Structures are given as structure tokens and as C-alpha cells.
Tab-separated table of C-alpha atoms in Angstrom:
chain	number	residue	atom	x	y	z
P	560	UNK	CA	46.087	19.583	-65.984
P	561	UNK	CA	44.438	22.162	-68.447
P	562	UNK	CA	47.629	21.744	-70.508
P	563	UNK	CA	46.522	17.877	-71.505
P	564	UNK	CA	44.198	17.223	-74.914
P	565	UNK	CA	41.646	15.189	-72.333
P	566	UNK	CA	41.277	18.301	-69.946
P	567	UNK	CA	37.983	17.718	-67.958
P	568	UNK	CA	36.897	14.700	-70.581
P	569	UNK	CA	35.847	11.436	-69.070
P	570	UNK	CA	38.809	9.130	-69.395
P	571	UNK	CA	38.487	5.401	-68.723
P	572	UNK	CA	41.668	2.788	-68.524
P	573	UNK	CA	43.023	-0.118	-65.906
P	574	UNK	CA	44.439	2.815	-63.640
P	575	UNK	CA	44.463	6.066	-63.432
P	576	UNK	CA	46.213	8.909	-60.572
P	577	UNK	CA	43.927	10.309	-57.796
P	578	UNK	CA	44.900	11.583	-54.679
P	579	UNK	CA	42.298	9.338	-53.189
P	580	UNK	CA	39.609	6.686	-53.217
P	581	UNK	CA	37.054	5.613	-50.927
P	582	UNK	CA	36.023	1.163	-51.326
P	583	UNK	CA	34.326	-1.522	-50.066
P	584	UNK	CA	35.405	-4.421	-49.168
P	585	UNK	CA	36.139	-7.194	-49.214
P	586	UNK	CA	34.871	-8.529	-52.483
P	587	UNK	CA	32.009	-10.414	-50.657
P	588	UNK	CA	30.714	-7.890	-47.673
P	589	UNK	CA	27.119	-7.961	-47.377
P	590	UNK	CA	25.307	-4.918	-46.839
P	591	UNK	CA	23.462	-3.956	-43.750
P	592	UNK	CA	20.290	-3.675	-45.290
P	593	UNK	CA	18.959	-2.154	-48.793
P	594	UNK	CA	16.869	0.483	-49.271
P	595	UNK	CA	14.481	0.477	-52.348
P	596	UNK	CA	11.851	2.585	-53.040
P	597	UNK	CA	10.050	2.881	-56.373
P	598	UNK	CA	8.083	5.991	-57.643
P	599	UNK	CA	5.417	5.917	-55.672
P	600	UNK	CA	7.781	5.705	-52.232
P	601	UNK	CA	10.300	8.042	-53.433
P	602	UNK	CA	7.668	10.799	-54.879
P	603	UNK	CA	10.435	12.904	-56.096
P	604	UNK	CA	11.824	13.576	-52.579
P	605	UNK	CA	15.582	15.023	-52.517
P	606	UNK	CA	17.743	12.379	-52.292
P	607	UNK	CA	19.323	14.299	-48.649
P	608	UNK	CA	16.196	13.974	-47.112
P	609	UNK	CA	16.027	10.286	-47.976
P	610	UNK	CA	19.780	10.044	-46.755
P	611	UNK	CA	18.689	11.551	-43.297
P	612	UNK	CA	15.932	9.604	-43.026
P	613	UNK	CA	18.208	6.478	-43.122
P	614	UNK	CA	20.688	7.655	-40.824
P	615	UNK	CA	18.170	8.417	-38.201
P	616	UNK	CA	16.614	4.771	-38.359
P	617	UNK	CA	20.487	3.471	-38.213
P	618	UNK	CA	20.273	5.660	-34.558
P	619	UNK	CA	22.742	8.656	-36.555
P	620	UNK	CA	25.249	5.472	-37.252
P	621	UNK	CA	27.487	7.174	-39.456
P	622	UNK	CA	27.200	4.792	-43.167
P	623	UNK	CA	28.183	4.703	-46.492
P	624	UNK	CA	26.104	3.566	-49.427
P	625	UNK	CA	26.058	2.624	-53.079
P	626	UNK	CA	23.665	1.397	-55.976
P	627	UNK	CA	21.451	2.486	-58.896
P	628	UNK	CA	19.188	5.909	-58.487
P	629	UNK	CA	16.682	7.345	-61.027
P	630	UNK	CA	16.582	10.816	-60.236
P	631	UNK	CA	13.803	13.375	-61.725
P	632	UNK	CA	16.056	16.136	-61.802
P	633	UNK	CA	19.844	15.662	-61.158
P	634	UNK	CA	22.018	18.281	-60.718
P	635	UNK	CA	26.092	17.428	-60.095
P	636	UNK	CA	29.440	19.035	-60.947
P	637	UNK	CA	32.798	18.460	-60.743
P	638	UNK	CA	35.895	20.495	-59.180
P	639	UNK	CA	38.165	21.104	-62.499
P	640	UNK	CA	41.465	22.235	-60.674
P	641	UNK	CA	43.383	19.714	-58.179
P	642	UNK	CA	42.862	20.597	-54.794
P	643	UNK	CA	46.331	20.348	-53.909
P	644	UNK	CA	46.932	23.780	-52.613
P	645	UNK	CA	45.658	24.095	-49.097
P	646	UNK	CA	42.727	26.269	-50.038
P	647	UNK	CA	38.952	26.339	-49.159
P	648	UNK	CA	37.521	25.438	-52.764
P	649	UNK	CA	34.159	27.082	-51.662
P	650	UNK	CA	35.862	30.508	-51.378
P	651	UNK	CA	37.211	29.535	-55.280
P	652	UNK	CA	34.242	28.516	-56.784
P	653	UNK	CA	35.565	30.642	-59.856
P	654	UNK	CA	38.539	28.648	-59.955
P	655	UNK	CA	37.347	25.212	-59.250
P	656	UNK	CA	33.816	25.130	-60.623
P	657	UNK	CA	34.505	27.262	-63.719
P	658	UNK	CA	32.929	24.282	-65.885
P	659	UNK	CA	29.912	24.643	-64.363
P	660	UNK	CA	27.133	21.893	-63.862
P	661	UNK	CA	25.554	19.416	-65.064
P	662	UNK	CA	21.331	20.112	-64.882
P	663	UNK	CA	19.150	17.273	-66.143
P	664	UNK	CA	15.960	15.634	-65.663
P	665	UNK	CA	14.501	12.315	-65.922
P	666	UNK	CA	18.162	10.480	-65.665
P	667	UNK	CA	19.226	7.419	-64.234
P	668	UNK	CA	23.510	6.840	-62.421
P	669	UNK	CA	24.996	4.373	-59.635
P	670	UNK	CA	26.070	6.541	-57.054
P	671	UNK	CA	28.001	6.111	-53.708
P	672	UNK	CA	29.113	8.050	-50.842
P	673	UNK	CA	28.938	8.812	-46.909
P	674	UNK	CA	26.441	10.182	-44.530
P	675	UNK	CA	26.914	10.864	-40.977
P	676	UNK	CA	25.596	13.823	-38.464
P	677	UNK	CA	28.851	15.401	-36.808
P	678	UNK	CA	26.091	16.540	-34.003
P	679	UNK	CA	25.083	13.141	-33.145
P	680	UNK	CA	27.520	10.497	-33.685
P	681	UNK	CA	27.143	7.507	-31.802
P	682	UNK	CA	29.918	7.202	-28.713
P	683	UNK	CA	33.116	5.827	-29.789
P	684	UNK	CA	32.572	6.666	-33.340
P	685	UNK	CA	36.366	8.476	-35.226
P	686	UNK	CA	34.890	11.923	-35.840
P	687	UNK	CA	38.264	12.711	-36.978
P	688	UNK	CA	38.793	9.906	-39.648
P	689	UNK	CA	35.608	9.974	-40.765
P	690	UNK	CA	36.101	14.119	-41.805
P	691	UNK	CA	38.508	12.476	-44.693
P	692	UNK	CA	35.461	11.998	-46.519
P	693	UNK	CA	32.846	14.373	-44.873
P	694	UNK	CA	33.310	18.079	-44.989
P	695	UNK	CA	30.993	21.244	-44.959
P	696	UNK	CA	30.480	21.826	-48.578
P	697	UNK	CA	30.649	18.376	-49.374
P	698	UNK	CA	26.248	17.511	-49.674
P	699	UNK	CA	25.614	20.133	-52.887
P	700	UNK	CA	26.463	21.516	-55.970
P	701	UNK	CA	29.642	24.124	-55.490
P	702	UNK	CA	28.942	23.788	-51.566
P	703	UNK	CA	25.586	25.057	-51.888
P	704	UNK	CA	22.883	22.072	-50.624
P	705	UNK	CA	23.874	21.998	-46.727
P	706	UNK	CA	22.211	20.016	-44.937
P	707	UNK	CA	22.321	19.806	-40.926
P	708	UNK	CA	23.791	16.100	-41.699
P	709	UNK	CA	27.130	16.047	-43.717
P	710	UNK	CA	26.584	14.084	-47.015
P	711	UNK	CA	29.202	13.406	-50.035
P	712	UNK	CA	27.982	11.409	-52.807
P	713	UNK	CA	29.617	10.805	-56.214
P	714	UNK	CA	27.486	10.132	-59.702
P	715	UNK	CA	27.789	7.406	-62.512
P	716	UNK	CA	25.768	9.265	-64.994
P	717	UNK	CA	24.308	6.755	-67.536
P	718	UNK	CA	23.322	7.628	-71.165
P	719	UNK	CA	19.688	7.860	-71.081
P	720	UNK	CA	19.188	4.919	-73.477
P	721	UNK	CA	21.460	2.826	-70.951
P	722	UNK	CA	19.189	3.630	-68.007
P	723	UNK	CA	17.611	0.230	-67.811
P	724	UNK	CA	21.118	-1.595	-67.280
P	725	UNK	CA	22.280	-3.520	-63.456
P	726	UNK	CA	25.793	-2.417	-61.916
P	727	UNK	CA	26.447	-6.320	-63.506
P	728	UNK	CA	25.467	-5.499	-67.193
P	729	UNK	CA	27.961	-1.886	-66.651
P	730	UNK	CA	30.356	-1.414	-69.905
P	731	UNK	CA	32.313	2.034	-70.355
P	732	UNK	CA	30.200	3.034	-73.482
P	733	UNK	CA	27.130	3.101	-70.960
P	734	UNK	CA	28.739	6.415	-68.958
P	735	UNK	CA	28.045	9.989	-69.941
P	736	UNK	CA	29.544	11.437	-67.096
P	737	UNK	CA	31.168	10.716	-63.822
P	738	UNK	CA	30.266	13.892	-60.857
P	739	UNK	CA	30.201	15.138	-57.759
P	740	UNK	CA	26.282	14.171	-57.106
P	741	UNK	CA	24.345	17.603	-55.833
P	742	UNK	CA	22.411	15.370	-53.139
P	743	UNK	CA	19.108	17.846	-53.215
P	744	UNK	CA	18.467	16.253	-56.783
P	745	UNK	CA	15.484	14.718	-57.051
P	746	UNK	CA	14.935	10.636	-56.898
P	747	UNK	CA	12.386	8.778	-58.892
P	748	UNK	CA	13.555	5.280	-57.827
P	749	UNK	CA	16.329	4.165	-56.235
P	750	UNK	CA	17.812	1.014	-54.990
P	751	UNK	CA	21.284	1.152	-52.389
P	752	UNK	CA	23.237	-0.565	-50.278
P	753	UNK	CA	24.099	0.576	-46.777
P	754	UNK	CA	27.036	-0.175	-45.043
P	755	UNK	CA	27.282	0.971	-41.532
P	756	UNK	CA	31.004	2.460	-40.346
P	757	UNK	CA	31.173	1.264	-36.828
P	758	UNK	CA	35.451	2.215	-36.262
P	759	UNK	CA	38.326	3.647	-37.976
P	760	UNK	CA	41.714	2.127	-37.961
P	761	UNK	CA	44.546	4.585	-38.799
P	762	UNK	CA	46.481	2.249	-40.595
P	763	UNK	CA	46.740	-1.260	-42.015
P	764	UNK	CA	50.136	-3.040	-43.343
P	765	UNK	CA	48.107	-4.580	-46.629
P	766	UNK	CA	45.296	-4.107	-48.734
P	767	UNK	CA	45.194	-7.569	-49.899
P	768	UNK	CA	42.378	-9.124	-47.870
P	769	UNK	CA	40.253	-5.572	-49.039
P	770	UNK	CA	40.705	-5.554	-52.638
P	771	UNK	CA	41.722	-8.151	-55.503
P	772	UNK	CA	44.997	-8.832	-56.614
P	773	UNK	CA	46.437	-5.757	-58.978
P	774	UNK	CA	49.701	-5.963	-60.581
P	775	UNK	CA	50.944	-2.390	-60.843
P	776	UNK	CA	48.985	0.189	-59.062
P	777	UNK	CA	52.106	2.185	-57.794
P	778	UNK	CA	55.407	1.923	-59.634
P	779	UNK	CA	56.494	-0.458	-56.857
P	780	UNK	CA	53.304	-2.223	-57.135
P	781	UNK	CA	52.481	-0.695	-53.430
P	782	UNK	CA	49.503	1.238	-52.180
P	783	UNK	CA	49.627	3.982	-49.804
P	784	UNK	CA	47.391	2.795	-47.395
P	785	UNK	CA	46.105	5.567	-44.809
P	786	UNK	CA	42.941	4.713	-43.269
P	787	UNK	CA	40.164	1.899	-42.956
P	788	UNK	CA	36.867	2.248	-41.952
P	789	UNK	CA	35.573	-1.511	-40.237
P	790	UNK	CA	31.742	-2.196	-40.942
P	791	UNK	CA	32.432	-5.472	-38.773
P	792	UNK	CA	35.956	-7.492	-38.805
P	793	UNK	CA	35.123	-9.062	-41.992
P	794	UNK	CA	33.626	-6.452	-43.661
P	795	UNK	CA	36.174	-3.404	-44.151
P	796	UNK	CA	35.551	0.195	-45.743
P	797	UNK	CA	38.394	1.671	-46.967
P	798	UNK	CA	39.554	4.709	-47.352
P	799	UNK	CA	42.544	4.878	-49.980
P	800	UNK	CA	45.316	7.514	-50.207
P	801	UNK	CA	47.511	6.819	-52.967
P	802	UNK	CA	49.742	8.268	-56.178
P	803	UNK	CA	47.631	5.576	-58.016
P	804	UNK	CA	44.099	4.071	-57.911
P	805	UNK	CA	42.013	1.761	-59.638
């Protein structure tokens, strides 16, 4: 809403409205595996090729992943219009990336997002479910940054002096910038979880067993539960469309 004083200004606060969010849960899941490789391993590789690379040792299991990176150059940006409208943002780039982008080096974020090859997925895997998160476009800066694997990955930015800190030691002071994470940027280092999506269930009755307790996400105190993506029946990925999200 250009017509608000915070326009385009990071905003922090117990809730806030999106038209949707993308968790893990529950509270507890355990990852599949973690990936960590320090400078020497990660010799300033883009972080898609790194992302591929992982996918093909899952067999192209589609996955979604989360954790700290230190990138040598990071590029991101950020769509600055709602994309509410029915339109292909990538034919609007005027309109939705007029703030342009965000171009540093030697930067540290937590980022997390999904991977998964549309041309090799796994039999029995929800091509169609898993397209709420993964769209042409979605792996770069503006759309630009294809990649034969679709990749959409979201950016923490931390202040440089806060690049030392663990997702536990995380207060609001420590962000510079939240973005949508250009995924040809260059990593450092980089730690992250992986969490493979085996199936898609169109729709639960609750959240509860997913997330903690909330007391007022929606006016009604309901979420609008569309989608979750099952890692294994105990550990659940969901995929959250709602009026209001934490």
C-alpha cells in the first residue's frame, strides 16, 4: 500500500497480513540431513548449483530447506506491489520491481525455500501442489537466474556486525532486510536443513498439531488452511493461505 508511512520498510510485530506462508512443522521435525560446507567446500559456488547438486543426491526428491548462509556476493529483491491482480509479474517488472535490488558482498542471512525439477519428479510426487510455491521466475532476481530446476528462496539479511549470530541468538535489531533471495548469489559458507516433501494433502481441518498455540491470527482466531506438504506423518510442511500470518 504506497499510500502507508511504512511503504516498502521492514516492519516487525506478533502478526502481520500476507496472502501466504510456507512452515515447518511440527515444532520438533528433524531434518533429513544437513548440509554444511565451509569456504573451502563452498568456493564461492552459486548457491543454485549447490541447490541442484542436493536435489540430485535426494534422486530429484522435491525438498525444502532452511538455515544460516554467508554469501560472497548476494543479490535479492523484493516485489513492491501485491500480486493480487492475475498478472505475470515478469512481464511488470516496472511495476513490481520498481525498488530495485539489493547488491552486496561479503554478507551473511538465514534463508529458506523449495527446490524441485518439474522434469524429473519422483512418481507419485503433487506436481500441482507443489507449483504453489515453485514457478518459472521464481530462482532469480526479477525472474532473471533460471535454472533447469525450479528454485524459490527467501533472505534474512543480517547487519554485517550481526553476522556471527545462531537462528537461537536472532533479535529484530539483528535484520537489515528481509528479500526475495536471487539464488545465483554467491555462498561463502553455509549451513541448512533439508526437508524432503514426499506428498501433498489438499486440505487439513487444524493447524494445531503444525504450529504452536496463537491467540488471534484471524479475527475469528481461525487459519485458512489450504495445503500441507507431509515430509513423513510426523513431520508436516505446510503451506499456509491466510488473511493473517505469523
Amino acid at each position: 500500500n504506497e499510500s502507508r508511512d511504512d511503504y516498502y520498510k521492514l516492519v516487525m510485530g506478533n502478526s502481520m497480513v500476507s496472502p501466504a506462508a510456507a512452515i515447518v512443522g511440527p515444532l520438533d521435525a528433524v531434518p533429513a540431513y544437513v548440509c554444511e560446507l565451509d569456504a573451502t567446500s563452498a568456493k564461492n559456488r552459486p548457491l543454485s548449483g549447490l541447490l541442484v547438486s542436493m536435489l540430485r543426491k535426494l534422486q530429484n526428491q522435491p525438498f525444502c530447506a532452511g538455515g544460516k548462509v554467508h554469501f560472497g556476493h548476494l543479490r535479492a529483491t523484493a516485489v513492491c506491489k501485491p500480486t493480487v491482480f492475475n498478472e505475470d509479474i515478469f512481464s511488470h517488472t516496472e511495476q513490481y520491481y520498481a525498488q530495485g535490488s539489493v547488491d552486496l558482498n561479503d554478507r551473511a542471512g538465514f534463508i529458506f525455500g523449495f527446490v524441485a525439477d518439474f522434469n524429473n519428479l519422483p512418481e507419485g510426487t503433487p506436481a500441482a501442489d507443489l507449483r504453489r510455491v515453485l514457478y518459472p521466475g521464481s530462482s532469480g532476481e526479477s525472474g532473471s537466474g533460471a535454472t533447469r530446476v525450479c528454485i524459490h528462496f527467501h533472505i534474512v539479511i543480517l547487519k554485517k556486525e550481526f553476522a556471527h549470530v545462531s537462528y537461537a541468538e536472532l533479535q529484530p535489531e539483528m535484520f537489515d532486510d528481509i528479500e526475495h533471495l536471487d539464488c545465483n548469489s554467491l555462498v561463502h559458507a553455509m549451513k541448512l536443513e533439508v526437508f524432503p516433501i514426499a506428498q501433498m494433502q489438499p486440505h487439513v481441518p487444524t493447524i494445531s498439531d503444525v504450529l504452536p498455540p496463537f491467540s488471534h491470527l484471524n479475527p475469528d482466531g481461525s487459519w485458512g488452511m489450504k495445503s500441507v506438504i507431509a515430509v513423513d506423518p510426523h513431520k508436516l510442511v505446510a503451506t499456509v493461505v491466510t488473511d493473517s500470518a505469523i
